[in-house]
Amino acid sequence: MKKRPSVRSQGNTAEMASSDQQSLVTEKLQEEAYEEKHVHEVYQQIAGHFSSTRYKAWPIVKRFLTELTPGAIGLDVGCGNGKCLPVNPNVFIIASDRSENLARIAVNHQPHSAIVADILNLPHPDSFFDFAISIAVIHHLSTPDRRIQAIREILRTLKPATTEAPGGKVLLYVWALEQKTSRRGWDKGDQQDVMVPWVMANNFPKDGLTDQPKVFHRYYHLYEANELERDIINAGGRVLESGYEKDNWWAIATR
């Protein structure tokens, strides 16, 4: 006959569970603080200069947007300066960015709207949108779980497929590890979690008091081949198409 666990052992189990929960909360706060320092704060400071270097949509992004059905409603999650918003005047896009300074620039692309929002907690209803894009954003999240959670959150907002209509689709872009021929020179086998410098040009002084360039460092997770597809599947999505373009991995997915 098995002995019943003692009150003390039950208490120990409860204490262990409480300790584990506390550790998870602490870990999450550390991850958020890391991204705040090495991603969000940086983009707040470099928004104007960054925007001046971003002026047209990449070819696969342009193709995805121009092939949409007229009247479609979608999201641009992590829109930056909104360079993708004017691509197809026959669709309506609700853009969002974690950087308030970038969202203020993007809002100029009327009639589309731009708001400040967190990719891990989007202020949008479930199963509502015909499409979404998230270009060069997911790689700024600092853990595998957070990257998968971000993809899951975007998928949540898309219309599911029915017998009458296909479901909503999302186009995702992330920086590739395999870019040996680029000026960065990364390749398979290199470190995937890196800090990438952004040099503020002399004519964009942050405080107006100095002409010396300032260097900011942004966190990136460099995706290896097939990693984006795995993250989409782990987020509950289905990959429709994927490929490589100009040092980036991309994928089109649905729920």
PDB file of C-alpha atoms in Angstrom:
ATOM      1  CA  MET A   1       0.000   0.000   0.000  1.00  0.00           C
ATOM      2  CA  LYS A   2       1.437   3.386  -1.015  1.00  0.00           C
ATOM      3  CA  LYS A   3       2.010   5.996   1.635  1.00  0.00           C
ATOM      4  CA  ARG A   4       0.198   9.276   1.272  1.00  0.00           C
ATOM      5  CA  PRO A   5       2.558  12.191   0.734  1.00  0.00           C
ATOM      6  CA  SER A   6       3.291  14.085   3.881  1.00  0.00           C
ATOM      7  CA  VAL A   7       2.097  17.637   4.403  1.00  0.00           C
ATOM      8  CA  ARG A   8       5.726  18.710   4.275  1.00  0.00           C
ATOM      9  CA  SER A   9       6.315  17.107   0.861  1.00  0.00           C
ATOM     10  CA  GLN A  10       3.179  18.738  -0.498  1.00  0.00           C
ATOM     11  CA  GLY A  11       4.418  22.034   0.815  1.00  0.00           C
ATOM     12  CA  ASN A  12       7.786  21.499  -0.797  1.00  0.00           C
ATOM     13  CA  THR A  13       6.082  20.758  -4.121  1.00  0.00           C
ATOM     14  CA  ALA A  14       4.039  23.946  -3.847  1.00  0.00           C
ATOM     15  CA  GLU A  15       7.140  25.938  -2.989  1.00  0.00           C
ATOM     16  CA  MET A  16       8.979  24.475  -5.983  1.00  0.00           C
ATOM     17  CA  ALA A  17       6.065  25.306  -8.293  1.00  0.00           C
ATOM     18  CA  SER A  18       5.948  28.848  -6.941  1.00  0.00           C
ATOM     19  CA  SER A  19       9.702  29.191  -7.393  1.00  0.00           C
ATOM     20  CA  ASP A  20       9.492  27.938 -10.989  1.00  0.00           C
ATOM     21  CA  GLN A  21       6.697  30.402 -11.741  1.00  0.00           C
ATOM     22  CA  GLN A  22       8.693  33.240 -10.227  1.00  0.00           C
ATOM     23  CA  SER A  23      11.713  32.251 -12.320  1.00  0.00           C
ATOM     24  CA  LEU A  24       9.602  32.336 -15.492  1.00  0.00           C
ATOM     25  CA  VAL A  25       8.308  35.809 -14.647  1.00  0.00           C
ATOM     26  CA  THR A  26      11.843  37.022 -13.920  1.00  0.00           C
ATOM     27  CA  GLU A  27      13.112  35.525 -17.176  1.00  0.00           C
ATOM     28  CA  LYS A  28      10.338  37.205 -19.174  1.00  0.00           C
ATOM     29  CA  LEU A  29      11.089  40.576 -17.590  1.00  0.00           C
ATOM     30  CA  GLN A  30      14.770  40.162 -18.423  1.00  0.00           C
ATOM     31  CA  GLU A  31      13.946  39.351 -22.056  1.00  0.00           C
ATOM     32  CA  GLU A  32      11.662  42.382 -22.307  1.00  0.00           C
ATOM     33  CA  ALA A  33      14.293  44.641 -20.744  1.00  0.00           C
ATOM     34  CA  TYR A  34      16.959  43.326 -23.129  1.00  0.00           C
ATOM     35  CA  GLU A  35      14.804  44.047 -26.188  1.00  0.00           C
ATOM     36  CA  GLU A  36      13.810  47.429 -24.800  1.00  0.00           C
ATOM     37  CA  LYS A  37      17.465  48.431 -24.524  1.00  0.00           C
ATOM     38  CA  HIS A  38      18.871  46.809 -27.650  1.00  0.00           C
ATOM     39  CA  VAL A  39      15.940  47.193 -30.057  1.00  0.00           C
ATOM     40  CA  HIS A  40      13.152  49.563 -29.021  1.00  0.00           C
ATOM     41  CA  GLU A  41      15.261  52.379 -27.579  1.00  0.00           C
ATOM     42  CA  VAL A  42      17.621  52.231 -30.538  1.00  0.00           C
ATOM     43  CA  TYR A  43      14.870  52.603 -33.133  1.00  0.00           C
ATOM     44  CA  GLN A  44      13.371  55.483 -31.173  1.00  0.00           C
ATOM     45  CA  GLN A  45      16.683  57.317 -31.450  1.00  0.00           C
ATOM     46  CA  ILE A  46      17.553  56.479 -35.059  1.00  0.00           C
ATOM     47  CA  ALA A  47      14.018  56.727 -36.511  1.00  0.00           C
ATOM     48  CA  GLY A  48      14.657  59.752 -38.725  1.00  0.00           C
ATOM     49  CA  HIS A  49      17.955  58.513 -40.114  1.00  0.00           C
ATOM     50  CA  PHE A  50      16.620  54.958 -40.502  1.00  0.00           C
ATOM     51  CA  SER A  51      13.591  56.248 -42.410  1.00  0.00           C
ATOM     52  CA  SER A  52      15.807  58.171 -44.834  1.00  0.00           C
ATOM     53  CA  THR A  53      17.409  54.877 -45.904  1.00  0.00           C
ATOM     54  CA  ARG A  54      14.142  52.995 -46.450  1.00  0.00           C
ATOM     55  CA  TYR A  55      12.225  54.127 -49.524  1.00  0.00           C
ATOM     56  CA  LYS A  56      10.815  51.171 -51.492  1.00  0.00           C
ATOM     57  CA  ALA A  57       9.364  47.710 -50.940  1.00  0.00           C
ATOM     58  CA  TRP A  58      11.443  44.647 -51.786  1.00  0.00           C
ATOM     59  CA  PRO A  59      10.398  42.631 -54.896  1.00  0.00           C
ATOM     60  CA  ILE A  60       8.716  39.706 -53.089  1.00  0.00           C
ATOM     61  CA  VAL A  61       6.877  42.133 -50.797  1.00  0.00           C
ATOM     62  CA  LYS A  62       5.690  44.129 -53.806  1.00  0.00           C
ATOM     63  CA  ARG A  63       4.518  40.960 -55.553  1.00  0.00           C
ATOM     64  CA  PHE A  64       2.632  39.769 -52.467  1.00  0.00           C
ATOM     65  CA  LEU A  65       0.834  43.094 -52.013  1.00  0.00           C
ATOM     66  CA  THR A  66      -0.017  43.687 -55.671  1.00  0.00           C
ATOM     67  CA  GLU A  67      -1.546  40.213 -56.042  1.00  0.00           C
ATOM     68  CA  LEU A  68      -4.074  40.842 -53.258  1.00  0.00           C
ATOM     69  CA  THR A  69      -7.780  41.083 -54.046  1.00  0.00           C
ATOM     70  CA  PRO A  70      -9.006  44.698 -54.345  1.00  0.00           C
ATOM     71  CA  GLY A  71     -10.722  45.743 -51.129  1.00  0.00           C
ATOM     72  CA  ALA A  72      -8.648  43.417 -48.949  1.00  0.00           C
ATOM     73  CA  ILE A  73      -7.888  44.617 -45.423  1.00  0.00           C
ATOM     74  CA  GLY A  74      -4.615  43.723 -43.742  1.00  0.00           C
ATOM     75  CA  LEU A  75      -1.801  44.495 -41.333  1.00  0.00           C
ATOM     76  CA  ASP A  76       1.778  45.692 -41.606  1.00  0.00           C
ATOM     77  CA  VAL A  77       3.284  44.579 -38.287  1.00  0.00           C
ATOM     78  CA  GLY A  78       6.512  46.427 -37.595  1.00  0.00           C
ATOM     79  CA  CYS A  79       5.893  48.870 -40.423  1.00  0.00           C
ATOM     80  CA  GLY A  80       8.912  51.111 -39.848  1.00  0.00           C
ATOM     81  CA  ASN A  81       8.444  54.296 -41.876  1.00  0.00           C
ATOM     82  CA  GLY A  82       5.549  52.767 -43.831  1.00  0.00           C
ATOM     83  CA  LYS A  83       7.393  52.290 -47.114  1.00  0.00           C
ATOM     84  CA  CYS A  84       5.180  49.290 -48.022  1.00  0.00           C
ATOM     85  CA  LEU A  85       1.863  51.067 -47.482  1.00  0.00           C
ATOM     86  CA  PRO A  86       1.575  52.803 -50.897  1.00  0.00           C
ATOM     87  CA  VAL A  87       2.422  49.691 -52.942  1.00  0.00           C
ATOM     88  CA  ASN A  88      -1.183  48.685 -53.660  1.00  0.00           C
ATOM     89  CA  PRO A  89      -3.736  51.523 -53.514  1.00  0.00           C
ATOM     90  CA  ASN A  90      -6.576  49.009 -53.833  1.00  0.00           C
ATOM     91  CA  VAL A  91      -6.114  47.506 -50.362  1.00  0.00           C
ATOM     92  CA  PHE A  92      -6.306  49.040 -46.888  1.00  0.00           C
ATOM     93  CA  ILE A  93      -3.555  48.448 -44.341  1.00  0.00           C
ATOM     94  CA  ILE A  94      -3.479  49.048 -40.599  1.00  0.00           C
ATOM     95  CA  ALA A  95       0.196  49.548 -39.862  1.00  0.00           C
ATOM     96  CA  SER A  96       1.864  49.313 -36.475  1.00  0.00           C
ATOM     97  CA  ASP A  97       5.310  49.666 -34.981  1.00  0.00           C
ATOM     98  CA  ARG A  98       6.772  49.405 -31.498  1.00  0.00           C
ATOM     99  CA  SER A  99       8.609  52.684 -32.123  1.00  0.00           C
ATOM    100  CA  GLU A 100       6.389  55.714 -31.676  1.00  0.00           C
ATOM    101  CA  ASN A 101       8.781  57.832 -33.732  1.00  0.00           C
ATOM    102  CA  LEU A 102       8.576  55.458 -36.706  1.00  0.00           C
ATOM    103  CA  ALA A 103       4.787  55.156 -36.423  1.00  0.00           C
ATOM    104  CA  ARG A 104       4.552  58.960 -36.604  1.00  0.00           C
ATOM    105  CA  ILE A 105       6.395  58.852 -39.928  1.00  0.00           C
ATOM    106  CA  ALA A 106       4.318  55.959 -41.274  1.00  0.00           C
ATOM    107  CA  VAL A 107       1.015  57.689 -40.510  1.00  0.00           C
ATOM    108  CA  ASN A 108       1.744  60.134 -43.339  1.00  0.00           C
ATOM    109  CA  HIS A 109       0.881  57.390 -45.842  1.00  0.00           C
ATOM    110  CA  GLN A 110      -2.842  58.152 -46.024  1.00  0.00           C
ATOM    111  CA  PRO A 111      -5.455  56.706 -46.217  1.00  0.00           C
ATOM    112  CA  HIS A 112      -3.718  53.912 -44.297  1.00  0.00           C
ATOM    113  CA  SER A 113      -3.432  54.192 -40.528  1.00  0.00           C
ATOM    114  CA  ALA A 114      -0.429  53.634 -38.264  1.00  0.00           C
ATOM    115  CA  ILE A 115      -0.444  52.934 -34.542  1.00  0.00           C
ATOM    116  CA  VAL A 116       2.021  52.015 -31.810  1.00  0.00           C
ATOM    117  CA  ALA A 117       1.687  48.324 -30.923  1.00  0.00           C
ATOM    118  CA  ASP A 118       3.666  45.367 -29.596  1.00  0.00           C
ATOM    119  CA  ILE A 119       3.984  42.403 -31.969  1.00  0.00           C
ATOM    120  CA  LEU A 120       3.494  40.039 -29.015  1.00  0.00           C
ATOM    121  CA  ASN A 121       0.182  41.640 -28.051  1.00  0.00           C
ATOM    122  CA  LEU A 122      -1.520  43.109 -31.105  1.00  0.00           C
ATOM    123  CA  PRO A 123      -4.684  45.163 -30.465  1.00  0.00           C
ATOM    124  CA  HIS A 124      -6.609  43.453 -33.258  1.00  0.00           C
ATOM    125  CA  PRO A 125      -9.530  40.987 -33.268  1.00  0.00           C
ATOM    126  CA  ASP A 126      -9.190  37.290 -34.004  1.00  0.00           C
ATOM    127  CA  SER A 127      -9.798  35.914 -37.499  1.00  0.00           C
ATOM    128  CA  PHE A 128     -10.485  39.299 -39.106  1.00  0.00           C
ATOM    129  CA  PHE A 129      -7.808  40.210 -41.663  1.00  0.00           C
ATOM    130  CA  ASP A 130      -7.272  39.080 -45.248  1.00  0.00           C
ATOM    131  CA  PHE A 131      -3.497  39.431 -45.110  1.00  0.00           C
ATOM    132  CA  ALA A 132      -0.536  40.608 -43.077  1.00  0.00           C
ATOM    133  CA  ILE A 133       3.107  41.424 -43.659  1.00  0.00           C
ATOM    134  CA  SER A 134       5.923  41.596 -41.122  1.00  0.00           C
ATOM    135  CA  ILE A 135       9.159  42.586 -42.795  1.00  0.00           C
ATOM    136  CA  ALA A 136      12.469  42.326 -40.908  1.00  0.00           C
ATOM    137  CA  VAL A 137      10.855  42.307 -37.470  1.00  0.00           C
ATOM    138  CA  ILE A 138      10.718  38.777 -36.018  1.00  0.00           C
ATOM    139  CA  HIS A 139      14.520  38.584 -35.890  1.00  0.00           C
ATOM    140  CA  HIS A 140      14.596  41.344 -33.250  1.00  0.00           C
ATOM    141  CA  LEU A 141      12.961  39.067 -30.650  1.00  0.00           C
ATOM    142  CA  SER A 142      15.604  37.564 -28.402  1.00  0.00           C
ATOM    143  CA  THR A 143      14.433  33.977 -27.746  1.00  0.00           C
ATOM    144  CA  PRO A 144      12.929  31.147 -29.827  1.00  0.00           C
ATOM    145  CA  ASP A 145       9.740  31.205 -27.741  1.00  0.00           C
ATOM    146  CA  ARG A 146       9.223  34.926 -28.287  1.00  0.00           C
ATOM    147  CA  ARG A 147       9.813  34.633 -32.025  1.00  0.00           C
ATOM    148  CA  ILE A 148       7.289  31.800 -32.284  1.00  0.00           C
ATOM    149  CA  GLN A 149       4.843  33.719 -30.097  1.00  0.00           C
ATOM    150  CA  ALA A 150       5.097  36.722 -32.430  1.00  0.00           C
ATOM    151  CA  ILE A 151       4.268  34.585 -35.460  1.00  0.00           C
ATOM    152  CA  ARG A 152       1.386  32.964 -33.576  1.00  0.00           C
ATOM    153  CA  GLU A 153       0.014  36.392 -32.677  1.00  0.00           C
ATOM    154  CA  ILE A 154      -0.030  37.494 -36.326  1.00  0.00           C
ATOM    155  CA  LEU A 155      -1.651  34.229 -37.432  1.00  0.00           C
ATOM    156  CA  ARG A 156      -4.347  34.764 -34.791  1.00  0.00           C
ATOM    157  CA  THR A 157      -5.574  37.875 -36.599  1.00  0.00           C
ATOM    158  CA  LEU A 158      -5.965  36.199 -40.010  1.00  0.00           C
ATOM    159  CA  LYS A 159      -9.183  34.805 -41.403  1.00  0.00           C
ATOM    160  CA  PRO A 160      -9.271  30.996 -41.304  1.00  0.00           C
ATOM    161  CA  ALA A 161      -9.906  29.078 -44.510  1.00  0.00           C
ATOM    162  CA  THR A 162     -13.471  27.964 -45.255  1.00  0.00           C
ATOM    163  CA  THR A 163     -15.077  25.859 -47.969  1.00  0.00           C
ATOM    164  CA  GLU A 164     -16.047  29.107 -49.707  1.00  0.00           C
ATOM    165  CA  ALA A 165     -12.834  31.113 -49.363  1.00  0.00           C
ATOM    166  CA  PRO A 166      -9.117  30.678 -48.689  1.00  0.00           C
ATOM    167  CA  GLY A 167      -7.770  31.929 -45.389  1.00  0.00           C
ATOM    168  CA  GLY A 168      -5.718  35.040 -44.791  1.00  0.00           C
ATOM    169  CA  LYS A 169      -2.012  34.947 -45.618  1.00  0.00           C
ATOM    170  CA  VAL A 170       1.046  36.484 -43.992  1.00  0.00           C
ATOM    171  CA  LEU A 171       4.402  37.321 -45.557  1.00  0.00           C
ATOM    172  CA  LEU A 172       7.334  37.187 -43.129  1.00  0.00           C
ATOM    173  CA  TYR A 173      10.919  38.344 -43.735  1.00  0.00           C
ATOM    174  CA  VAL A 174      13.935  37.748 -41.481  1.00  0.00           C
ATOM    175  CA  TRP A 175      17.650  38.332 -41.847  1.00  0.00           C
ATOM    176  CA  ALA A 176      19.548  35.256 -43.021  1.00  0.00           C
ATOM    177  CA  LEU A 177      22.649  33.747 -41.481  1.00  0.00           C
ATOM    178  CA  GLU A 178      23.722  32.658 -44.945  1.00  0.00           C
ATOM    179  CA  GLN A 179      24.908  35.898 -46.541  1.00  0.00           C
ATOM    180  CA  LYS A 180      28.535  35.143 -47.266  1.00  0.00           C
ATOM    181  CA  THR A 181      28.651  37.422 -50.307  1.00  0.00           C
ATOM    182  CA  SER A 182      27.260  40.460 -48.461  1.00  0.00           C
ATOM    183  CA  ARG A 183      29.387  43.142 -46.815  1.00  0.00           C
ATOM    184  CA  ARG A 184      28.551  41.549 -43.451  1.00  0.00           C
ATOM    185  CA  GLY A 185      29.993  38.190 -44.492  1.00  0.00           C
ATOM    186  CA  TRP A 186      28.001  35.947 -42.139  1.00  0.00           C
ATOM    187  CA  ASP A 187      27.582  32.319 -43.133  1.00  0.00           C
ATOM    188  CA  LYS A 188      26.499  28.898 -41.902  1.00  0.00           C
ATOM    189  CA  GLY A 189      28.267  27.974 -38.672  1.00  0.00           C
ATOM    190  CA  ASP A 190      28.606  31.568 -37.450  1.00  0.00           C
ATOM    191  CA  GLN A 191      26.982  32.940 -34.305  1.00  0.00           C
ATOM    192  CA  GLN A 192      23.260  33.494 -34.865  1.00  0.00           C
ATOM    193  CA  ASP A 193      22.625  36.052 -32.121  1.00  0.00           C
ATOM    194  CA  VAL A 194      24.514  39.227 -32.940  1.00  0.00           C
ATOM    195  CA  MET A 195      24.665  42.955 -32.274  1.00  0.00           C
ATOM    196  CA  VAL A 196      24.586  44.982 -35.483  1.00  0.00           C
ATOM    197  CA  PRO A 197      25.871  48.583 -35.476  1.00  0.00           C
ATOM    198  CA  TRP A 198      23.930  51.533 -36.844  1.00  0.00           C
ATOM    199  CA  VAL A 199      26.062  54.615 -37.443  1.00  0.00           C
ATOM    200  CA  MET A 200      24.118  57.852 -37.133  1.00  0.00           C
ATOM    201  CA  ALA A 201      25.208  60.087 -39.995  1.00  0.00           C
ATOM    202  CA  ASN A 202      26.809  63.439 -39.206  1.00  0.00           C
ATOM    203  CA  ASN A 203      23.831  65.354 -40.570  1.00  0.00           C
ATOM    204  CA  PHE A 204      21.514  63.507 -38.180  1.00  0.00           C
ATOM    205  CA  PRO A 205      22.959  64.451 -34.756  1.00  0.00           C
ATOM    206  CA  LYS A 206      20.699  63.157 -32.006  1.00  0.00           C
ATOM    207  CA  ASP A 207      20.951  66.188 -29.731  1.00  0.00           C
ATOM    208  CA  GLY A 208      21.958  68.893 -32.198  1.00  0.00           C
ATOM    209  CA  LEU A 209      25.122  69.587 -30.212  1.00  0.00           C
ATOM    210  CA  THR A 210      27.684  67.462 -32.011  1.00  0.00           C
ATOM    211  CA  ASP A 211      28.746  66.587 -35.525  1.00  0.00           C
ATOM    212  CA  GLN A 212      30.418  63.358 -34.425  1.00  0.00           C
ATOM    213  CA  PRO A 213      28.665  60.198 -35.657  1.00  0.00           C
ATOM    214  CA  LYS A 214      27.187  58.011 -32.949  1.00  0.00           C
ATOM    215  CA  VAL A 215      27.028  54.224 -33.138  1.00  0.00           C
ATOM    216  CA  PHE A 216      23.994  52.322 -31.858  1.00  0.00           C
ATOM    217  CA  HIS A 217      23.843  48.532 -31.587  1.00  0.00           C
ATOM    218  CA  ARG A 218      20.722  46.516 -32.411  1.00  0.00           C
ATOM    219  CA  TYR A 219      20.051  42.890 -31.485  1.00  0.00           C
ATOM    220  CA  TYR A 220      19.382  40.433 -34.338  1.00  0.00           C
ATOM    221  CA  HIS A 221      18.789  36.700 -34.481  1.00  0.00           C
ATOM    222  CA  LEU A 222      20.144  35.501 -37.833  1.00  0.00           C
ATOM    223  CA  TYR A 223      17.909  32.770 -39.219  1.00  0.00           C
ATOM    224  CA  GLU A 224      19.515  29.693 -40.741  1.00  0.00           C
ATOM    225  CA  ALA A 225      17.984  27.785 -43.666  1.00  0.00           C
ATOM    226  CA  ASN A 226      14.587  26.204 -42.830  1.00  0.00           C
ATOM    227  CA  GLU A 227      14.425  27.839 -39.382  1.00  0.00           C
ATOM    228  CA  LEU A 228      11.695  30.299 -40.348  1.00  0.00           C
ATOM    229  CA  GLU A 229       9.558  27.469 -41.716  1.00  0.00           C
ATOM    230  CA  ARG A 230      10.026  25.529 -38.449  1.00  0.00           C
ATOM    231  CA  ASP A 231       8.993  28.537 -36.387  1.00  0.00           C
ATOM    232  CA  ILE A 232       5.854  28.998 -38.493  1.00  0.00           C
ATOM    233  CA  ILE A 233       4.883  25.349 -38.029  1.00  0.00           C
ATOM    234  CA  ASN A 234       5.581  25.551 -34.278  1.00  0.00           C
ATOM    235  CA  ALA A 235       3.335  28.623 -34.155  1.00  0.00           C
ATOM    236  CA  GLY A 236       0.483  26.594 -35.660  1.00  0.00           C
ATOM    237  CA  GLY A 237       0.819  27.895 -39.206  1.00  0.00           C
ATOM    238  CA  ARG A 238       1.176  26.261 -42.588  1.00  0.00           C
ATOM    239  CA  VAL A 239       3.885  27.339 -45.030  1.00  0.00           C
ATOM    240  CA  LEU A 240       2.591  28.005 -48.548  1.00  0.00           C
ATOM    241  CA  GLU A 241       5.773  29.310 -50.139  1.00  0.00           C
ATOM    242  CA  SER A 242       9.251  30.286 -48.992  1.00  0.00           C
ATOM    243  CA  GLY A 243      12.592  31.401 -50.340  1.00  0.00           C
ATOM    244  CA  TYR A 244      15.693  33.578 -50.100  1.00  0.00           C
ATOM    245  CA  GLU A 245      16.065  37.154 -51.315  1.00  0.00           C
ATOM    246  CA  LYS A 246      18.949  39.574 -50.810  1.00  0.00           C
ATOM    247  CA  ASP A 247      20.306  38.188 -47.525  1.00  0.00           C
ATOM    248  CA  ASN A 248      16.831  37.446 -46.158  1.00  0.00           C
ATOM    249  CA  TRP A 249      14.711  34.350 -45.697  1.00  0.00           C
ATOM    250  CA  TRP A 250      11.021  34.862 -46.440  1.00  0.00           C
ATOM    251  CA  ALA A 251       7.880  32.753 -46.176  1.00  0.00           C
ATOM    252  CA  ILE A 252       4.191  33.069 -46.961  1.00  0.00           C
ATOM    253  CA  ALA A 253       2.006  31.237 -44.462  1.00  0.00           C
ATOM    254  CA  THR A 254      -1.594  30.719 -43.429  1.00  0.00           C
ATOM    255  CA  ARG A 255      -3.383  29.311 -40.382  1.00  0.00           C
TER     256      ARG A 255
END
